[in-house]
Steps between C-alpha positions, in 0.01 A plus 500: 500500500806727510490780752189486716328776694234461765279802560228581746368704788749405767787627708629160609515153344585157639535156346303221659703210635435184694568661838228608735358840417632777725259720689607798706403626841566877493539498876801268469834582341610305194854436381542506121796414279574737214707389200744723320226568246253584775273194499354424844452172683341448840730329752302515824289711734507587867227458754210747484616835628865420433740721309836464326721808528851402395716234339849414379702198383805303617635204304187445288270513801256787525411634844175688556373677809216710631216428736349153455457167671494270197613507139466284189222307332536232767496762779846439645510636854750788511514796735559819300790360297552202268724367224399396150697259280422586134635167373257295707227755564514427875443752781662442839510669839829639634573311818350592833539800731485739208374861513189531716347785302451638148802517269539798269839448338748231400860526390680198354875505568613249240866519608422368850177314418324704765149642481451831684144562614345829605155574633293558810588224746687447825659157450755365417619862471325831545368586152797321335588130476734276299429160341811296424424279201797274575416420860124550452478709815376840617699757697490863607723746311834597658350838600188340659252713305308825542226650716316830528288684248277249326742223594528357148749451218350566159797442270840332497724606213870479420709807438645576157808286575294214646724487807253636753127490561260793537205451733208743477163520665345657807741456790729706724874477552730675748870578453754613758589872474767715673477867609736775382544857621370802314613865511482570875409866471271551209263341250726410206227599255518866618805731460694507825486807726613542860179690554293182459454182704434142389143556608443828313680382188261198492195730462390518136441861388143589402470567126402865458489521120128574507500733800461881500835656613559872559823673611450870590657736450718346233822615346476696177779288353326244274770240568409498871129589501334158430411347835421158343867451412589423863249211549728243336798699378651361186851624577720675757424829667487765229291645219195287417538296820468768767232752608578844647272748670484868406788703634450639847197293585412186689285251309204266536479174300148351483422146377138388455418150371120510569508134597565316821874445566664306782819698559785442747720805435683715249838480331676833439823565317651847533637706212860608501480753219715800577307756705203269570401243758237409758581491868162446674155375402173353634246249363123546526259221404195564282205511556532507880759787494709333769866584533661157522766403750794350314777266607833482320865403531753774551747427220790645696446314830275206394267591784121460461335843521145646486364833383170671422473865387868561430672191368861527383613396154872429465709730282779243471537421128600140581149432631294407193172507691342465843194295596253653747253250643161566657439357844249263337358447153257780412205480260493820297432646158798732480770690689629855528873558556600844625861599429550754776879536515765523231854602418594747230235646275213250551411145607486211256487120472654231277274211618150475643321166555199396704579167669230235524431288805702222339349384168163514326295387206184654359225301335461758227836598355845532649774750416873436529672620814840666526787248521267207405567292185130458437167606649269288708268285293168313508351203318147367499269234365139560409336834419575800722351849469589832669309681774587824682493475878483794745786484752496623861704797384281789372507582127685183402388197299651154484442295184446129559416200284197274549397165352196278543473125542198274515385390842599136541808525277819341626815710559656345190208630295504846654701800378829568676723803551872508581710795616875492442648789698856608432693436824834681517661309786444206729355559841211444735180634355134529589287455190160670488210464257291815458129417477271785393174516693187371330279787621645746252465245218149396609597140425497352848267207407752395232798490732646174629827368640822434310802281546828691499839331458826681566818341367797672668777285348830402658382153594207632701170325459210693352265680737137425424213683664132560445396864490146634511419774254163558664616828660288815510792744497860488380714250685867407490545133591827337602553193281865415578774585746849365458806494274477606137758428232590790269397502138746362245502359151421161654244588764228751585289497816137433413165560667224296336127528559213282388163381628511336843445127530189572706390846387294709739160643413236396254586740221255694291323368190718189519825697495783590735727801450874496566678833557871557428641808672860578588766307686737675739817350649615670820866440584547424869871410498771465240715187450856492375530132397362275222481129426727389219353378177276651239652836569226580750544661841374299794366580843779401738863408527466133593502193278162434338346286228382603160179352371444363154193386313411256225846412362790278605806371317666168586826395332476136391862446600444627855573255781375735771217406731297801614152584619330741261194504725715702745780751443734416214868570577702728277714206393202345319374824348555539124513825307160429349343456844492881502202453267289375789619776737435778250170341401390495864583870528344592165178321596470711812481175699160432346565128506149361531407164352376673186846642426739257334786452257376231268776462246861601436739489206862607458635641176854394400605861565424442868177701520235323706132544413233439763128469436206446728223682681653808663512878495818681596430809708846605612836585351600578144252249358201634692187455292627190320259206493528125448832488313836657579867450412802481732814625329839608631392473863171689488149479366416664169154544361393357166338745257173657607535373860433136422167329441151566631432145622673203664776312318499119515763376257819585310681355201834658409608445140809696398422866563127447516327440833155349447266587786167338589240596758176685564576841356376699203758776458786685662430712807466808281293328227774569249419192285133586435369187671691255282685321782212273594647221710830485310772749411856515374764713670787570261816515710717664232259785420349526851150498355175305510368310200159342451421143399220589263251628754564218749231262622158567646572366847760422762826321417633244748806356329739551207746266327737524204541208260566457129518873436160562656374651823218284633257681729279321753224665699134574540399659169304419186665711230842610380458854373649634179355839592257634755216422261596160358630173634529129439365224724748389765332324789772531761795420271646737241821502295708800391747453216815687601639541147181623334360687797154350455256280686501160329316174531601317817467164326268354763167620633389550857233696684571565865697691759855382439733547796834370374701459181853364516755314294531126541802280467770596252409425137698257290736641244307669220171480683292780645463567871199332657307665778255434781187705557274496806180664608127474547383362166141528376570330169801409289585379153821345375538756222402863500408677179237754406305303243768329286757222533718337236508119499770273368596136532769377735340507843542200727129467578348725236584788271753767586309813594653842435293784644477828317794711613303821538185580692181619336287746691131524568412868471269439204125484472358151543250443222233241554213433270215264581512356152872469448744223565865491592705455184566144390823501312476340155631148517579430137590141421693414191503127549512255212157340541128555535246222521189482285523870426293476180196361675272791582402350835297804592243427233419162656341648812204724563571814699282522805480870579441824317628730776852535636625591845740790547865433563577483873673803656874524476682333789656756734826635362611765749796705387775423445387209279644367173224345290671425168842467345692427183869449428677708238865519397615858527715550192689790659627291793448146364333424834178305511270723701153456642231746401249497783160655545261525790394721784818662633726800486876544518768765496752519219729788405339722765155454352210284610327277247227241527325196353767385253879468523807334352694295755853381426579190713869528411548845654199490735390832356164630392409760241183664379360521150586839359227751432142504626410318818236233553228581750339178617575129511681291236376143463674376182823569313625351174807564280477410131776427248518867397602611854157641561368482852125460544376609842150409610296547810272751660660840452538812294819636350561862594453737210366236259167338412629154593288321761571146610748434218812685387788435263862582583792479257791348693752581226423873493399516867177688443128439504345430159171687509428497128532138386220348705150635537381497861260251652157622599267379772127463502293764677543504876814285510872533448751324279683215671760294312587174673683305232741587216627198304596386151466184295772358275219417258436872449836669469535873554181514702414550865184380674361739761226381736312637798200726545437750220247567224710591199849582377510824308210474257501119502230328705668213680371449850738354763757368246660650193793435267754774427706471183843644587600530134192689386434663839142390465239347730304196382219306666531127560227354286152612597625582849358427842316682775612529861841527667818296463739430783750256351620369162687185404582319173473147361618328189842438355514853359269652758221520247242465775452784747332415830333790676357487851295735710133591493418448134181493291499341153194544282294604798598193702742493793829320494791558734768339283495546123726419209587705196633325188733727304466274195128556445451806724228336709413504869359201687438403859723233651282237655175541684494839673274358768793290620698812593340656809592864439724757332856387436799701625785285363541245223784300347541224243741223593791552262259617231288187538141582411378196690675598822377839619482634853271786602448666838270766635219564744143378502227719355399621846862574588494279808747228403802441280525221247753335271388291203671264256399449137599158365373556145153366583376668817594729790565348842591657833855452627502762775224399737719548808564871430339720763284807458769763542701366206563729202690345209694747286695272266516139380824394339649165403862478614771239432667307780849392590351191662189309406179392661274200442324525170123524489228571249503875567863619510811338356781399736752757376293809585257648747238768500611806696204677658564853620300759689378513858421137577341320790451127526396259771811288443778761510344813644597822325744544213566729208609232257436126491592223259234261375616161374157391379393346828613719791613850588858554613551837676795673340526864603347726763511878502414777744435870460692777672228505765543128570180390324482218245642617169437374149688403186361648180716352228803298410671623183804370315743599228493202258234527233536126434592231746455127518389315806774253416758769571428483872667828580298664766274396775561234767216362709725410787330159508634222275240240405601182322368449149242226451643218287173368369169628369167334529415294197182698445700819448715326241200374304336843515809661357520237230137569407572873471784418261274283286232768484753760396633273228150462357435872498833651391658533161826623384532832329466470122846641473646193673639244254343154515697207617700316237643169598771535245643782704583271791839404375588823324688716748547768238125547452348767720155344486364436848479158653176504709390259776332211326284341763206581723715402796746774408216754499389382844853519631535858381168602651584331828834673534339834428229449758732402781783744438295795386708522184353614169178302468354344188188693590673835498438762241816634347314780324145605439518434126642148545231426757221600267650297215534196722134516601376538143708213367429254781205334325671481161819339621502147356721339763438616859789282609743635244856585590538807720802581709343766718658496846599138459650316798727208436387209718427139459164524676282776644595386845866548414419856410308558822769363725766686308325830529438461871878500529528830316733632763745224403471560123840495332613708203793437270634728229464424129534686172276523192646323195233649272247779509143409596204735453307369806169648383290222644342531839741385769802511271817698560656688205869431434774670309811311398763519774259611773580364847199349678438304819360148461247441774360160387653264243311177576312511172718387211344741248422821688690659786360758741735803519537856626655804334710647787503840332121542492388244757262355238447123513372253240567182303752474215607211276757296686706453186537878469715517814853389581 
């Protein structure tokens, strides 16, 4: 049959075998094997509720783990972990005393034959255990394991050099740290001055960029008249950095901020410009107009001093500035500084700063302070809006942020707000949260309580408290008191607020309101020491521990024995363990069970990438979510602050990091929503790249094999763009080289939890894989509507799925009177039985009304309904032209309904020009490279409906050569069949539902002459609708049409058309066929062996009938009501079955559609051997429902069943070695009858006995006995070779009938299809051994015209194959060039 395509409405296809059918429990987890080509096989399932999370291989044994109590089809008892031996298919438990909880990760150390196990368990180690495959024993790891956090290990991965292991998850570590001394006089972040103390230099100046500042009277010199220049002077004392008062006058400097400020003093730096300087001053607070008492250090003596109205300012030029501290922090809106004494012409200042109480952060914008590298900051989740709150200071407003949350929501669902104040120096601080009163907002019913977490750093544990916001008036609430670590590139103190675990109040209208005000840090004492590590200052001078989170490195060569559940000594700390310490700090100690590091990967450059469920709120990577990099000793953010959802999996391939998880974009939505579940981070360009548009659900696991990234998760589509996708029920494949989603090879619908590589492939083979998850349904092969079949499989054909995925974003057309396309099944076999007898005229038709065709079986997109092979002359590739209900993307455009698929390159292309809108049900390519496309559609911009012509050579639609089909009123054109007959060359037969073609009236079926471009009716035509067409006769001179047909006012469901005399006739008694026919086929062109299938007139039941040349009989009584048969096709076999009176032993009837039978259940294709149904293929749709097969199409126009090239039944049945005597006599009688009725053509020379001995005479030596005639007829009947009853041509047939009565000798010599045998029984037995038939080469000594029926023409020198030489006069031969067989004179060969 050549190349074979199988088309239908399916996403997955499986071959039936003798094993028990597999059913799936979606609540259990199934383990599947995946070949290098992607085909899937079920290996075993867990108990209900079980799950498989990880797997790896050592020495050809695959280990799988998760949470289950049993595994395998025989339910082997295994607690959370088991082994699988692919060679034997056996599951086994791993010893006893294994992990006593769920396992999340496995790592196979092949070098030591050890299996590392990570999860959530306490024994034999805490979250980590080791299985030694040599000793078959469990043990704890050398570091005992991990605790804290969520207490679980989620991944175990090797580093880039494979000499150490990375452990990630949700756990805490602690490392020994040592204290070092800091500058013992001053905060190192502030310029040193003897006029300051460690305490005063630790106070962060209040930003005054937005304040109103007046200095009066001011100097007239413009270089010294701008008072704002002294707030944060950009240079030394001098022009542009100094302010001077007017000559001869004191001065008053007024600062008004009009907002509430917590101030602790002022910082003043004198000017030393010649003739200017301040000697005394005073400070008055606004708005209370109180002259503040100040304390300061005398720079000359170092003594602590106080002053009020007349405070001295040093005139020593070595004193950069002096700090003057209030007796206690003061809440104010501004200050007034009076410069009352001066030297020279006038007072002046080089520096003026208002010192805060310690540090601060506002909820609504923060400005940068003097001497600070960056301002305070805030981050938030959820939606926050601004409100203005009245403070307890007259004429001032404080802007706050508010957000609402539904009553009953959990804290994780509620909005959150985080303050990140800039802290200049370490020390003891009191941290206050300012809560505006609800009375001024009139929102008291909305208020509730919040949970506030302060993370001070330096090894200190977070301080968590619950604070009520149900306050009538403004309140400042203490939320922390203790040491605070200064801000650095690695750490920032954080104050986080979210909804309390048990929120107070009932809310209003189902909502709570959260209020974010300001945070104030009040310094109570300054420290002068810091803990080493991370560059962060600590809280004391004694040895302490540094905490880490979610990451741990263990060198595989280490012989140390430590306890990682306690404090890890410095000797066991690696450089990369700083990842966990910095991560702990960057997380702000928010280490709840929902925060985790799920996966890690190290680039060969040394950069470590971490992914999980986290949000960094401190340090240089503050604001980064779910993925971060650690490079050169510190964290760096990936572009756009990471991803907006949790990360679950990594695959690192070269400079591309493939990322899977539950995200849709970067944190800043920079990729326009195209990172759905999967993304690519390009290391070299530091940029994100999309994989199409991702998948439409969460991704659980990634794996790289055979140049493809395989994605497992809980999704149903792989998206080419946000608007289009291809079915992918939990498993999708990305081709790395082409950058496209491709066919995964197998088909599955479910929530897949794991994909991993299996044992190492053999040389030259592809990597096999294992897949696990909750499976709803599965098929061995995955393909959207088309697979290519070829011989060579061990238990059936080799199945090659279509390499690309068709999509479904097309309109599904369904008509109540249309039928899924039945592909033309043209047979060009050498025989047809009794084709001249007009059997239809022997029976009376019983009905004058016909039933409508049944509705089309469901064909949800994407579905391929028809196909044809064509050799593309430009590439020399044999391609498949497919049509159906689908769409696809090619060259950045979307096309639908018809496509050209190249199996060699796995590429698809559209037909150029106008697009088809609708469903294609038939395609046909003629000898002139013209493609006929039929179905239920219109062609954009043309008048074509239901039928269109495309020129494959010029690659354009031919809209002028063929007049369009037209429908009757109230209906549409539907073309279901496009075929041709070798009897009528250069013509195409179009059949379906239509009224006329152009101006020609030809209902339901019409002939198109491709030479004249002209429509012609077939005889007097028919009425009704046609679903399927087949052919009979040696030259296909008989057309068989099936459907809902009326001839001459009477109903018939199967009719014949004779091309020779242009007449229609019913086949058999129409009353014997219970309803309209949807599929028909003639057995190898045999008119007396026809199969027809359809549904009963009331549509309730399917049927399948067999015509034996005399009557119709049912052969499908076991088919159930849901069956819809789309195609009947006789196929050759590699093996044989027992012969019977219906189907020969070397073939079977392939029945395709959506089939249901009491013996085999459901199938999409079955084989019928004449007595029983053999289930062959099953298909499923993308949604997991039963699919259907619409057609099998093939590339060879002519094939012989003797070739045995294609289809294997999988069941070998021995050939019967005897036939009942009655069958033999019946066959002999048929031969006698034929001999009486047939005559040779007048052109055939009569037998001349004198020719017997004359080898040089070309006259024909004919069989000379009745026995020879019987032998020939018998061989023809059994083998299905050219029969004596065949019609070679219409003219010869008519001549034979007219001359039958005038022939003088009915037993005269005739060599038609003669079989050499001594007796008829010899012929019968010989032909039953057709599979053993030998052939030997021979050559023609003379030319032989071979014009008689059953004779083979010869030319001198021609090589032939002798098939039977038992007759001394005539040998049965085959021309190997043409495949034609016949008898020739034995003496003509040598």
